[in-house]
Coordinates of N, CA and C and ligand atoms in Angstrom, one line a residue:
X29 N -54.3 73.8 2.0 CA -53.1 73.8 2.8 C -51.9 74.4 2.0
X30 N -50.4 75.1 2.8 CA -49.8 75.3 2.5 C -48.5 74.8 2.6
X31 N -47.2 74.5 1.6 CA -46.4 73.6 2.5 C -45.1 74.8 1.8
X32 N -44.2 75.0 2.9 CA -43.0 75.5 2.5 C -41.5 75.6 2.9
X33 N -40.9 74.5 2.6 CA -39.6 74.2 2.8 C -38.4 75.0 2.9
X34 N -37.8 75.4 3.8 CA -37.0 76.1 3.8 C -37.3 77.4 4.7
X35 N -36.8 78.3 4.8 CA -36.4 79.9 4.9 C -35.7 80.8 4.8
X36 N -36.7 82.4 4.6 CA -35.8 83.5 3.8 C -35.7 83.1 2.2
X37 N -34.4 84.1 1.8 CA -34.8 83.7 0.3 C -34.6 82.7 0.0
X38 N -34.2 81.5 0.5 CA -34.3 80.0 0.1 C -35.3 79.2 0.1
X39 N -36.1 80.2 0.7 CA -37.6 79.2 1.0 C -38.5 78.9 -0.4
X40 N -38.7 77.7 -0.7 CA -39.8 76.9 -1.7 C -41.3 76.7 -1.1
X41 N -41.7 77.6 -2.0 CA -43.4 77.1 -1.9 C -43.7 76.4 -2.4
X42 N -44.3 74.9 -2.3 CA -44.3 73.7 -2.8 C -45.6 73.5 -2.8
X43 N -46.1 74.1 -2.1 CA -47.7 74.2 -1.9 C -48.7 75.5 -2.1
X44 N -49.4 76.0 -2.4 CA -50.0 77.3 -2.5 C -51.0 77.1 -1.7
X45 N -51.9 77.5 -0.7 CA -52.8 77.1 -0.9 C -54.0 76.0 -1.4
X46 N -53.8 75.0 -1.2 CA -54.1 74.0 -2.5 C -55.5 73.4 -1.2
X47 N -56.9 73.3 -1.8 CA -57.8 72.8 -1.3 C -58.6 71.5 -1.8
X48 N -58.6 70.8 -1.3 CA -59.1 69.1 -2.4 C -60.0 68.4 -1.2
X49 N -60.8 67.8 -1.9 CA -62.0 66.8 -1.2 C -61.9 65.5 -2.2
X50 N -61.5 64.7 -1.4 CA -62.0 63.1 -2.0 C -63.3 62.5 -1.6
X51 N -64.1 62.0 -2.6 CA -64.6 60.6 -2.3 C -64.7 59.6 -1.8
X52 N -65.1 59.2 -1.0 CA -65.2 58.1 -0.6 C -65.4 56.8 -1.6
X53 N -64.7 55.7 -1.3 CA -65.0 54.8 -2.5 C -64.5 55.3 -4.0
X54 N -63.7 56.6 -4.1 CA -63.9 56.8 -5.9 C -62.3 56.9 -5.7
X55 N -61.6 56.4 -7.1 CA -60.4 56.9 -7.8 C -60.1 58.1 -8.0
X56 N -58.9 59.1 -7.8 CA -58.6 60.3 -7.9 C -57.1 59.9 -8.1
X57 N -57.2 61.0 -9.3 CA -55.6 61.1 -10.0 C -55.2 62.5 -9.6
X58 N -53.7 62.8 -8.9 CA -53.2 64.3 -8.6 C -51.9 64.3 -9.6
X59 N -52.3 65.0 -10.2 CA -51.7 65.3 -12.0 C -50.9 66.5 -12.0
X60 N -49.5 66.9 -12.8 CA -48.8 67.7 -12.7 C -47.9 67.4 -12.9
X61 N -46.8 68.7 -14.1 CA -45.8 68.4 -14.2 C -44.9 68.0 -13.2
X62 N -43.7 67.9 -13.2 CA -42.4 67.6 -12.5 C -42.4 68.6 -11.4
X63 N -42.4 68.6 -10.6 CA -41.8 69.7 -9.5 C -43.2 70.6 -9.0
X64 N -44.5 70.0 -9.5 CA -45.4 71.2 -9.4 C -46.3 70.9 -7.9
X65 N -45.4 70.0 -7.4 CA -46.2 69.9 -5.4 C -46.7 68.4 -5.8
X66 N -46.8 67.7 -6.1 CA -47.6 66.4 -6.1 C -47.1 65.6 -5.1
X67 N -45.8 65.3 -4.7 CA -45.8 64.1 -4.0 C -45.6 65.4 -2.3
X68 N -45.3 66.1 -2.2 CA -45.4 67.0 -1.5 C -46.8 67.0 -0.9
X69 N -47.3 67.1 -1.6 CA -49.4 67.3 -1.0 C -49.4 65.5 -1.0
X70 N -49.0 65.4 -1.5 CA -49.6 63.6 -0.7 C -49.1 63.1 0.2
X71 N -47.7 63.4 0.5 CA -46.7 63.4 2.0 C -47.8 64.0 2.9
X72 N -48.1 65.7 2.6 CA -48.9 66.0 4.2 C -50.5 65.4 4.1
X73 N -51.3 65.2 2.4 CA -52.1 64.5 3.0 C -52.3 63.5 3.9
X74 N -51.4 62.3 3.9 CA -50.9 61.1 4.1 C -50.3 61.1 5.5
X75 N -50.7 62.2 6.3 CA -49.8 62.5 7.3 C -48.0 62.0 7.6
X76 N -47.7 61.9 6.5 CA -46.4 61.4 6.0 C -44.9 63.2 7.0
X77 N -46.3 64.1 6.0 CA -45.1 65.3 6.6 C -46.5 66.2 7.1
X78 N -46.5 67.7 7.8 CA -46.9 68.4 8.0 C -46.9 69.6 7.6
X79 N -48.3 70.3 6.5 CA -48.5 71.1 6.1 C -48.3 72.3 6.9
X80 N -47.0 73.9 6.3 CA -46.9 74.5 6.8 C -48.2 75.3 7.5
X81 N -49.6 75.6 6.6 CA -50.3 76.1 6.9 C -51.6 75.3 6.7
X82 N -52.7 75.5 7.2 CA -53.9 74.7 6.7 C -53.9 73.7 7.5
X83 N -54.9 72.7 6.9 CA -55.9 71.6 7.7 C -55.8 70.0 6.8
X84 N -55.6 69.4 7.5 CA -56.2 67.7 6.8 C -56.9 67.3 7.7
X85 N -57.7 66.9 6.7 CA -59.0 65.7 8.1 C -59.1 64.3 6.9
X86 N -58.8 63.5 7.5 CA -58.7 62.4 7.4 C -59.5 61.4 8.4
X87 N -60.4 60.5 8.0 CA -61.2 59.5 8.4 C -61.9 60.5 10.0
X88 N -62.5 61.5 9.7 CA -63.0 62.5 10.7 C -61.9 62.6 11.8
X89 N -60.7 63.2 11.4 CA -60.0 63.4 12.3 C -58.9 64.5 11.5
X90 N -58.5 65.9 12.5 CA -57.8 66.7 12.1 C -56.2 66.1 12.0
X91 N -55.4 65.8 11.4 CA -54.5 65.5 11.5 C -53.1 66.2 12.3
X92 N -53.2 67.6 12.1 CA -52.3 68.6 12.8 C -52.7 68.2 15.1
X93 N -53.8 67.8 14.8 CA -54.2 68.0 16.7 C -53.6 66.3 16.8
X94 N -53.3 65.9 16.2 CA -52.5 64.6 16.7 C -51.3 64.7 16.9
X95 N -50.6 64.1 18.4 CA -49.3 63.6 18.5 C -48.3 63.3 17.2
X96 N -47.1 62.9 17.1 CA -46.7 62.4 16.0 C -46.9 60.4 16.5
X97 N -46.9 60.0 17.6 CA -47.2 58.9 17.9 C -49.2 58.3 17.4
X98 N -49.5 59.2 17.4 CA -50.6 59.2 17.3 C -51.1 59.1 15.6
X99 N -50.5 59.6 15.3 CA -50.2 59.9 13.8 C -49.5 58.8 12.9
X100 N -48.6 57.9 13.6 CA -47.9 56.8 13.1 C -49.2 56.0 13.3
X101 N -49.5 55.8 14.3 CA -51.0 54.6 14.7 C -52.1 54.3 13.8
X102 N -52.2 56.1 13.1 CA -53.1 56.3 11.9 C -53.3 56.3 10.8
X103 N -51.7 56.4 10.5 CA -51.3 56.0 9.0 C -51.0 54.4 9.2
X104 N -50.8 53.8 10.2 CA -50.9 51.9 10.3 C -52.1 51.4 9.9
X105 N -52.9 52.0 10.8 CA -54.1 51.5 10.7 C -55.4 52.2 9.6
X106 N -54.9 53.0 9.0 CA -56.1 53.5 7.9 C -55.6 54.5 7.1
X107 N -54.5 53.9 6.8 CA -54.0 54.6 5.9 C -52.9 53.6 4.6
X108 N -53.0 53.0 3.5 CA -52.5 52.0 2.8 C -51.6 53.2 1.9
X109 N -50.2 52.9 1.6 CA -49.8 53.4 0.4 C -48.8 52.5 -0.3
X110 N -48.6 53.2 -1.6 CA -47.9 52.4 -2.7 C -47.1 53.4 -2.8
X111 N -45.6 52.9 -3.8 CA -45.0 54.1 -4.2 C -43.7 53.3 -5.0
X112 N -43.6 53.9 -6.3 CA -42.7 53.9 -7.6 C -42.1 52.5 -7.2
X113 N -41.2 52.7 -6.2 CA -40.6 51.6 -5.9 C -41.1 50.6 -5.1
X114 N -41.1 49.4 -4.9 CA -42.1 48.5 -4.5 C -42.0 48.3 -3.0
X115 N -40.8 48.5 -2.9 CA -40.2 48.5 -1.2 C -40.9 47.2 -0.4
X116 N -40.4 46.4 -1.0 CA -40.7 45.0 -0.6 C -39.6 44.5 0.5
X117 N -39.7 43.4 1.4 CA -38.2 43.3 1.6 C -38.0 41.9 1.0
X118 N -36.4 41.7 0.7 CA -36.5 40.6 -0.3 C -36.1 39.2 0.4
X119 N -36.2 39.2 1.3 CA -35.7 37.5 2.2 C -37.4 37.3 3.0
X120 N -38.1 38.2 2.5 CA -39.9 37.4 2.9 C -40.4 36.9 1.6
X121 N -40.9 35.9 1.9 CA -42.3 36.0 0.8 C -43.1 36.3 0.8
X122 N -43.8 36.3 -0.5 CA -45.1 37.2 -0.8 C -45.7 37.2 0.4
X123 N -46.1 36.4 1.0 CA -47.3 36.0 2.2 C -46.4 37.2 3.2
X124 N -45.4 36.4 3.7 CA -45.0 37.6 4.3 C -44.7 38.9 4.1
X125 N -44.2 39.3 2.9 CA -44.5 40.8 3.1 C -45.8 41.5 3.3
X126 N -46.8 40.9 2.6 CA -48.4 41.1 2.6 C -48.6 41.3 4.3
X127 N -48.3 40.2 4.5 CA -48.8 40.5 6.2 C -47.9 41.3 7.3
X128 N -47.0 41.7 7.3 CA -45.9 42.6 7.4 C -46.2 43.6 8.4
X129 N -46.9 45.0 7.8 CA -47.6 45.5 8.8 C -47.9 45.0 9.6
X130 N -48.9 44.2 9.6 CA -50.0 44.4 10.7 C -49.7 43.2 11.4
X131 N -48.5 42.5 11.6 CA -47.2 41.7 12.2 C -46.7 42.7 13.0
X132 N -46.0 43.8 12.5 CA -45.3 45.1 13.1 C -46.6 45.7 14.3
X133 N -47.6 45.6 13.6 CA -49.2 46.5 14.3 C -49.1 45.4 15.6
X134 N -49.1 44.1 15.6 CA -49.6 43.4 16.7 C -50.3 42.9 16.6
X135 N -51.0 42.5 15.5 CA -52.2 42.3 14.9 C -52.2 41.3 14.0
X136 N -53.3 40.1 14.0 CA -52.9 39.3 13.3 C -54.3 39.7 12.0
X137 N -53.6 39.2 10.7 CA -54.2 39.1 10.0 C -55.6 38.5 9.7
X138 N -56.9 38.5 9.3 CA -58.0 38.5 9.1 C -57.9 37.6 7.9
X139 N -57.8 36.1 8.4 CA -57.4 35.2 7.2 C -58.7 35.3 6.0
X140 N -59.7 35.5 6.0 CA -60.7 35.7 5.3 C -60.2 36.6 4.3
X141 N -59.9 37.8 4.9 CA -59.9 39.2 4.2 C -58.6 38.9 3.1
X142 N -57.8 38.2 3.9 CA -56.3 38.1 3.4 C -56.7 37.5 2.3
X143 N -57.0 36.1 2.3 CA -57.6 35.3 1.2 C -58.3 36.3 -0.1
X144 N -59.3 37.1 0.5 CA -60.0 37.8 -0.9 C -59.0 38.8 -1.6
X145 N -58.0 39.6 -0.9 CA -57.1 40.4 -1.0 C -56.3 39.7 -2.2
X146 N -55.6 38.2 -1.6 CA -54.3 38.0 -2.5 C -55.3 37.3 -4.3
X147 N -56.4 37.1 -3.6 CA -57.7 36.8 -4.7 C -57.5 37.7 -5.6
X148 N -57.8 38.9 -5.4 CA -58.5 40.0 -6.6 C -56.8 40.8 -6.7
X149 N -55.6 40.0 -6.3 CA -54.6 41.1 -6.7 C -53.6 39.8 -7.2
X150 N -54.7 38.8 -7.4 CA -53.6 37.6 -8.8 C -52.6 36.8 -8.1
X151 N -52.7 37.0 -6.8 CA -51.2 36.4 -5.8 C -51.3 35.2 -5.6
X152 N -52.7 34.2 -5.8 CA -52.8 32.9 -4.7 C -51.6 31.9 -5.1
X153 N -51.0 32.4 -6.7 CA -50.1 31.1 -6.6 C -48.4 31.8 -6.3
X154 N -48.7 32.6 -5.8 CA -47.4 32.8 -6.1 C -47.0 33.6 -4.0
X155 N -47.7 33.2 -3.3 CA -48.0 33.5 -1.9 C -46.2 33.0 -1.2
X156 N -45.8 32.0 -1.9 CA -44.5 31.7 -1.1 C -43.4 31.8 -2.1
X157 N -43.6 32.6 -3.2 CA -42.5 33.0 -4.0 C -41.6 34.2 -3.1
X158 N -40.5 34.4 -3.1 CA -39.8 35.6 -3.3 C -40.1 36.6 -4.4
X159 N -40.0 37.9 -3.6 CA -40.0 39.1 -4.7 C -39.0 39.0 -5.7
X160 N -37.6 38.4 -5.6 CA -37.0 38.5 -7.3 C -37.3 37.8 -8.0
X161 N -38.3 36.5 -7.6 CA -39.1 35.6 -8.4 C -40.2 36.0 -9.1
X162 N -40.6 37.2 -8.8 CA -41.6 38.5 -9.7 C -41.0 39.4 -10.6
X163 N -42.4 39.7 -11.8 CA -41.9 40.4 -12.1 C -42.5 41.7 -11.4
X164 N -42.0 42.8 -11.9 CA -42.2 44.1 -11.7 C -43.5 44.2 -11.2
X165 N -44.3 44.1 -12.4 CA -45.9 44.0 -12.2 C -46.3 42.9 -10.5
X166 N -45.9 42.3 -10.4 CA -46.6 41.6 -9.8 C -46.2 41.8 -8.3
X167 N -45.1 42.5 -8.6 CA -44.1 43.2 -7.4 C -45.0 43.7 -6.9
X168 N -45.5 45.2 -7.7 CA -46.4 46.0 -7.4 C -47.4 45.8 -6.8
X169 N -47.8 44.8 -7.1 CA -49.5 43.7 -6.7 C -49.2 43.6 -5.5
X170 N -48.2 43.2 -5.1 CA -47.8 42.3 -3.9 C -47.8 43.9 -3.1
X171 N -47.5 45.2 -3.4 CA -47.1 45.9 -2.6 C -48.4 47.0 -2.3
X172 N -49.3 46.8 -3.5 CA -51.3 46.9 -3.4 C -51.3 46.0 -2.6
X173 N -51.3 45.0 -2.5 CA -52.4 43.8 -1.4 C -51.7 44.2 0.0
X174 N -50.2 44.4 0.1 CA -50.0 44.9 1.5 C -50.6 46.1 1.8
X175 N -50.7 47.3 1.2 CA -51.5 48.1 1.3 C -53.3 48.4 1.8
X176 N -53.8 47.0 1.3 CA -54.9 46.8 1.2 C -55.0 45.9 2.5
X177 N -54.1 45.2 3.4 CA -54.5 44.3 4.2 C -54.9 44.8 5.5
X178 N -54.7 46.4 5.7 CA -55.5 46.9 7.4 C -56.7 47.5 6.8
X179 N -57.5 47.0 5.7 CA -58.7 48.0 5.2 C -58.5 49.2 5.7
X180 N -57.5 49.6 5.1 CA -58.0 51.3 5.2 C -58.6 52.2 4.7
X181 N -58.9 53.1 5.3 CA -59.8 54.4 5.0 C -59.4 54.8 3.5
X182 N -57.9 54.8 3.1 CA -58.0 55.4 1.8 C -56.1 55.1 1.4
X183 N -56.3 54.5 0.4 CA -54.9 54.0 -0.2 C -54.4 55.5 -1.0
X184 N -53.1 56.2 -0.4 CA -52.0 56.7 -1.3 C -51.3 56.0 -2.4
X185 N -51.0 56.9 -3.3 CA -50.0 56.0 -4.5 C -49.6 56.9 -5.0
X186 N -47.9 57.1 -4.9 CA -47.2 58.2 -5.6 C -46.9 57.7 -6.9
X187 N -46.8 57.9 -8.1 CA -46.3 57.3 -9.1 C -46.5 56.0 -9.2
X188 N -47.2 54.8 -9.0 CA -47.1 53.4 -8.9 C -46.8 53.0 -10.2
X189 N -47.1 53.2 -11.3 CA -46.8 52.8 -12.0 C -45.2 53.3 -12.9
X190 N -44.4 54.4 -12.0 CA -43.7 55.1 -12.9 C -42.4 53.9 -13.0
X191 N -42.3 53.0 -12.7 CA -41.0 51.5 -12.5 C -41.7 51.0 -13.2
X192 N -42.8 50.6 -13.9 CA -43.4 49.4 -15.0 C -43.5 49.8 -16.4
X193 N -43.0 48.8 -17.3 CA -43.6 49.3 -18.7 C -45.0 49.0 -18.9
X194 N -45.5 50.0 -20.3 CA -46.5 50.0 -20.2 C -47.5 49.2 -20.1
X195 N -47.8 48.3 -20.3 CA -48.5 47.1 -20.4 C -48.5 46.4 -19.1
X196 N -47.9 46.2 -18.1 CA -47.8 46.3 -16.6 C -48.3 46.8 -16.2
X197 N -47.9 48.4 -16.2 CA -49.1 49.6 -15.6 C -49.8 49.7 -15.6
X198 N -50.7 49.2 -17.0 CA -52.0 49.0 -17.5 C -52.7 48.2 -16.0
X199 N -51.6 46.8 -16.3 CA -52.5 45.9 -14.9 C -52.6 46.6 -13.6
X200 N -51.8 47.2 -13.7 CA -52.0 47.8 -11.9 C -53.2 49.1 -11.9
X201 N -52.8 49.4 -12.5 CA -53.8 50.5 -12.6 C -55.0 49.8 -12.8
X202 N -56.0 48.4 -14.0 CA -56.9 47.6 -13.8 C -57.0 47.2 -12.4
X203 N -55.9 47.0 -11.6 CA -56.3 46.5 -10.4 C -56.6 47.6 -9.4
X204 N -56.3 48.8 -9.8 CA -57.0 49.9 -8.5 C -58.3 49.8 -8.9
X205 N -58.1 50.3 -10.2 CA -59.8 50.2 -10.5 C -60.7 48.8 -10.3
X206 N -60.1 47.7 -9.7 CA -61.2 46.6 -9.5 C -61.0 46.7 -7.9
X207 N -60.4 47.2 -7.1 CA -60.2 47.0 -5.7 C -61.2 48.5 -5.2
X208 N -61.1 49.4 -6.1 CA -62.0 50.2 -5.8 C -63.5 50.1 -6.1
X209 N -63.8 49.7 -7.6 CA -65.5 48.9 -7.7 C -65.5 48.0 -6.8
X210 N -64.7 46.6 -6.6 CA -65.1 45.9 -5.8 C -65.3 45.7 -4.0
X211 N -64.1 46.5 -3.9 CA -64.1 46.9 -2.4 C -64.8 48.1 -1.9
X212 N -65.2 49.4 -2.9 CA -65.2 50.0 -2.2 C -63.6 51.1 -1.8
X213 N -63.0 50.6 -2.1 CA -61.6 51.2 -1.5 C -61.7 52.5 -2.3
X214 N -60.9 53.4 -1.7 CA -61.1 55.0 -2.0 C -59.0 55.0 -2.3
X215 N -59.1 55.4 -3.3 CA -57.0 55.4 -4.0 C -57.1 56.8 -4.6
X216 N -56.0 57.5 -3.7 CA -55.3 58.7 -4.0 C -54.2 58.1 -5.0
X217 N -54.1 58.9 -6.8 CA -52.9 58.7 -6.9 C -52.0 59.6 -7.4
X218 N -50.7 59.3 -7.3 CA -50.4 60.7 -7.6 C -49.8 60.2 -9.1
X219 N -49.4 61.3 -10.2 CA -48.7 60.3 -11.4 C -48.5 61.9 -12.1
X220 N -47.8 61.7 -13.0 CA -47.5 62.6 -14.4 C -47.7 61.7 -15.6
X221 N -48.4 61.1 -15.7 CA -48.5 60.1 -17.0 C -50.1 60.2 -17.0
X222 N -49.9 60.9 -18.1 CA -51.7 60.8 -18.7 C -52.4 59.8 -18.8
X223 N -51.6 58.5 -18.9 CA -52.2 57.5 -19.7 C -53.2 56.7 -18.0
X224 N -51.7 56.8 -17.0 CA -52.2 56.3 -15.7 C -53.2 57.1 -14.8
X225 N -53.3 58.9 -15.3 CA -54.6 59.3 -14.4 C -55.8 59.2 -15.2
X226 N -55.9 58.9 -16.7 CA -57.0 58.7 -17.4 C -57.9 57.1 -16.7
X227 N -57.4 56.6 -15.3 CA -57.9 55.0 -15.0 C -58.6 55.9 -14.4
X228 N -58.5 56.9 -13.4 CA -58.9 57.6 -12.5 C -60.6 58.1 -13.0
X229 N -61.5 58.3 -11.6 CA -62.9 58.9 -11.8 C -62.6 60.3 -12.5
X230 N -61.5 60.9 -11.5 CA -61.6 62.6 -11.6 C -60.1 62.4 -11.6
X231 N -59.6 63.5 -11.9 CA -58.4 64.4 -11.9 C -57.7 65.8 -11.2
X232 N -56.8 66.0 -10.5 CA -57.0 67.4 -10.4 C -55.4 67.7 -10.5
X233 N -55.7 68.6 -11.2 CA -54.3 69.2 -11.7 C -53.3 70.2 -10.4
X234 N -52.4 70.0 -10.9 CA -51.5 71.0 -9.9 C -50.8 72.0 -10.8
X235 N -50.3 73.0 -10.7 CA -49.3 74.2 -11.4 C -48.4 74.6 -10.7
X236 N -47.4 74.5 -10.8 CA -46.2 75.6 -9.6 C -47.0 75.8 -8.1
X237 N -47.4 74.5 -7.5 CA -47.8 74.3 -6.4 C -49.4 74.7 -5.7
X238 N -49.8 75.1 -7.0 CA -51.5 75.9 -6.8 C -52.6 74.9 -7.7
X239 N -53.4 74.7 -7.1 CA -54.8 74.0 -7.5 C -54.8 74.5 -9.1
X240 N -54.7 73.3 -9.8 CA -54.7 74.5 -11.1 C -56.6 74.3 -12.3
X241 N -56.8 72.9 -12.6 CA -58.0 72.1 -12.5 C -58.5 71.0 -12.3
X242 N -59.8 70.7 -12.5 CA -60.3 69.0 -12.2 C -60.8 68.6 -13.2
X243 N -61.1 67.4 -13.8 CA -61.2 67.1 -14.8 C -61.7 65.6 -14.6
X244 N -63.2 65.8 -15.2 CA -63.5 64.3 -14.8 C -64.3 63.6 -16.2
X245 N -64.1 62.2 -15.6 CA -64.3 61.2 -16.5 C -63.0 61.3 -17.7
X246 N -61.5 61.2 -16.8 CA -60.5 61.5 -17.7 C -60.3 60.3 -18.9
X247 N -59.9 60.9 -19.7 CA -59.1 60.6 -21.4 C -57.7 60.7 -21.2
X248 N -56.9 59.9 -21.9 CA -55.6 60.2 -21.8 C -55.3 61.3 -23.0
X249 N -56.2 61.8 -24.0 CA -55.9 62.7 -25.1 C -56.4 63.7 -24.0
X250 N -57.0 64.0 -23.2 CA -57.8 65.2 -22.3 C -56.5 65.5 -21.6
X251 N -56.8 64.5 -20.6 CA -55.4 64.8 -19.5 C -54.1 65.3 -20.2
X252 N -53.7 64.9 -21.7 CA -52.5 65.5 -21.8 C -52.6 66.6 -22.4
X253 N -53.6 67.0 -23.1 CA -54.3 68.2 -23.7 C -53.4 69.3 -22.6
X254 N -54.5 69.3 -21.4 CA -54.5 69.9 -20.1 C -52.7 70.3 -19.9
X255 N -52.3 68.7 -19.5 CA -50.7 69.1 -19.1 C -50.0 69.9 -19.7
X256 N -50.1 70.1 -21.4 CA -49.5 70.8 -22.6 C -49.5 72.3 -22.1
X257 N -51.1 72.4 -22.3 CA -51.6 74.0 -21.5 C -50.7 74.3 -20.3
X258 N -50.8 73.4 -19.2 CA -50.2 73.9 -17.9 C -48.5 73.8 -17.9
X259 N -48.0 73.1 -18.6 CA -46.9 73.1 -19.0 C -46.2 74.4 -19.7
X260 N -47.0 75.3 -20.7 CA -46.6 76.2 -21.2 C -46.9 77.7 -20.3
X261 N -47.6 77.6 -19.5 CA -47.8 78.7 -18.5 C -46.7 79.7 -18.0
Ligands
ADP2 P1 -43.6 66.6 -7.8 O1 -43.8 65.4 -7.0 O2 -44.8 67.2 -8.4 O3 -42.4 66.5 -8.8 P2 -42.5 67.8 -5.3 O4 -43.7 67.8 -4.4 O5 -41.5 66.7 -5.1 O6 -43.1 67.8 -6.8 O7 -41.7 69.2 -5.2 C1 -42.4 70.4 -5.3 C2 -41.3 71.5 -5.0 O8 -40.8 71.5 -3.7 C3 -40.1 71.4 -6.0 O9 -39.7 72.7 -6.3 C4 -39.1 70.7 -5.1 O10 -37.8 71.0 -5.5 C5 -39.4 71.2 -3.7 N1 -39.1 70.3 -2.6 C6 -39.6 69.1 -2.5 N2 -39.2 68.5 -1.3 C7 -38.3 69.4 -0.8 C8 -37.5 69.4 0.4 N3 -37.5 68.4 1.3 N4 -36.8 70.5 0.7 C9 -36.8 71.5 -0.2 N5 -37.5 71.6 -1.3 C10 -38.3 70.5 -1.6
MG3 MG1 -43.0 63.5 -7.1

């Protein structure tokens, strides 16, 4: 797909062409310097925005032949994302934000599911805290488990860890990687930090908006190896 903002000589190609297949069930890190299309290609994967040119299919469905109403219903229902900022709201508690969506959906929560959810993402004691009674890390947790609470087809994450120091990150990133062995769950992420797409199965690099490589079974000495190279291009 292609995405390009603007028109005439103002117009930014933010996308090139850029073609990607995920996994089902696996980790994928979308890697690249500053400005090189990353959160851009995860907006129109994520049916968030709409790719000037090209195709998404998502959970066997084209995403361009959908309404935009239709398109909200599908990113509610099978689509989880994270992003830098935790975007919690701060007068719920945990429990409540967690169930949040799918409150909004109409939908009552799957007390079972909920239960294993706040299980494997560290929350059970902290369910009626407020978010400023968190820290950072755990913010984040709280904003994985809401992510995770309509089982979706495949969790987004722009930067998740770019608001934690490192040793925080570490945990969240441990927890995609156990929600994805253990669930099954399939996490798009996006990052510029070697250290966070080295959690990841595979990698795929971006350059000035074009597919640049993939890179699997990442290393955080590999991955930044790579960025150095595509950096000096
Ligand atoms: P990254 O997430 O890798 O830093 P982005 O996807 O945010 O990169 O941006 C890619 C390019 O598209 C950049 O040149 C950026 O300035 C441009 N861009 C992003 N969003 C917009 C927008 N809404 N309007 C115009 N240009 C944009
Ligand atoms: Mg970005």
């Amino acid at each position: 797909m292609s995405k390009v903002y603007g028109q005439g000589a103002g117009a930014v190609h933010a996308l090139r062409e850029v073609s990607m297949q995920f996994r089902r069930g696996g980790f994928t890190a979308v890697m690249g310097p500053s400005g090189s299309g990353k959160s851009t290609f995860l907006h129109c994967a994520a049916g968030l925005d709409r790719p000037t040119s090209g195709r998404v299919r998502l959970a066997g469905q084209d995403l361009a032949a959908l309404t935009q109403k239709e398109l909200t219903i599908l990113r509610r229902r099978r689509i989880g994302f994270v992003f830098q900022a935790f975007n919690l709201l701060p007068s719920l508690t945990v429990e409540q934000n967690i169930t949040l969506p799918q409150r909004l959906a109409g939908r009552r929560a799957d007390k079972a599911w909920l239960a294993e959810i706040v299980e494997r993402t560290g929350l059970t004691a902290r369910l009626r805290h407020l978010p400023a009674q968190l820290s950072g890390g755990q913010q984040q947790r709280v904003a994985i488990a809401r992510a995770l609470v309509a089982r979706p087809e495949v969790v987004f994450a722009d930067e998740p860890t770019g608001a934690l120091d490192s040793t925080t990150g570490s945990e969240v990133l441990g927890l995609f990687r156990h929600v994805v062995n253990g669930l099954g769950q399939t996490v798009i992420m996006v990052t510029h930090d070697p250290i966070a797409a080295s959690h990841a199965d595979r990698v795929y690099f971006l350059a000035d908006g074009g597919f640049a490589e993939v890179l699997e079974r990442p290393t955080p000495e590999r991955v930044a190896e790579r960025m150095t190279l595509l950096g000096r291009r």
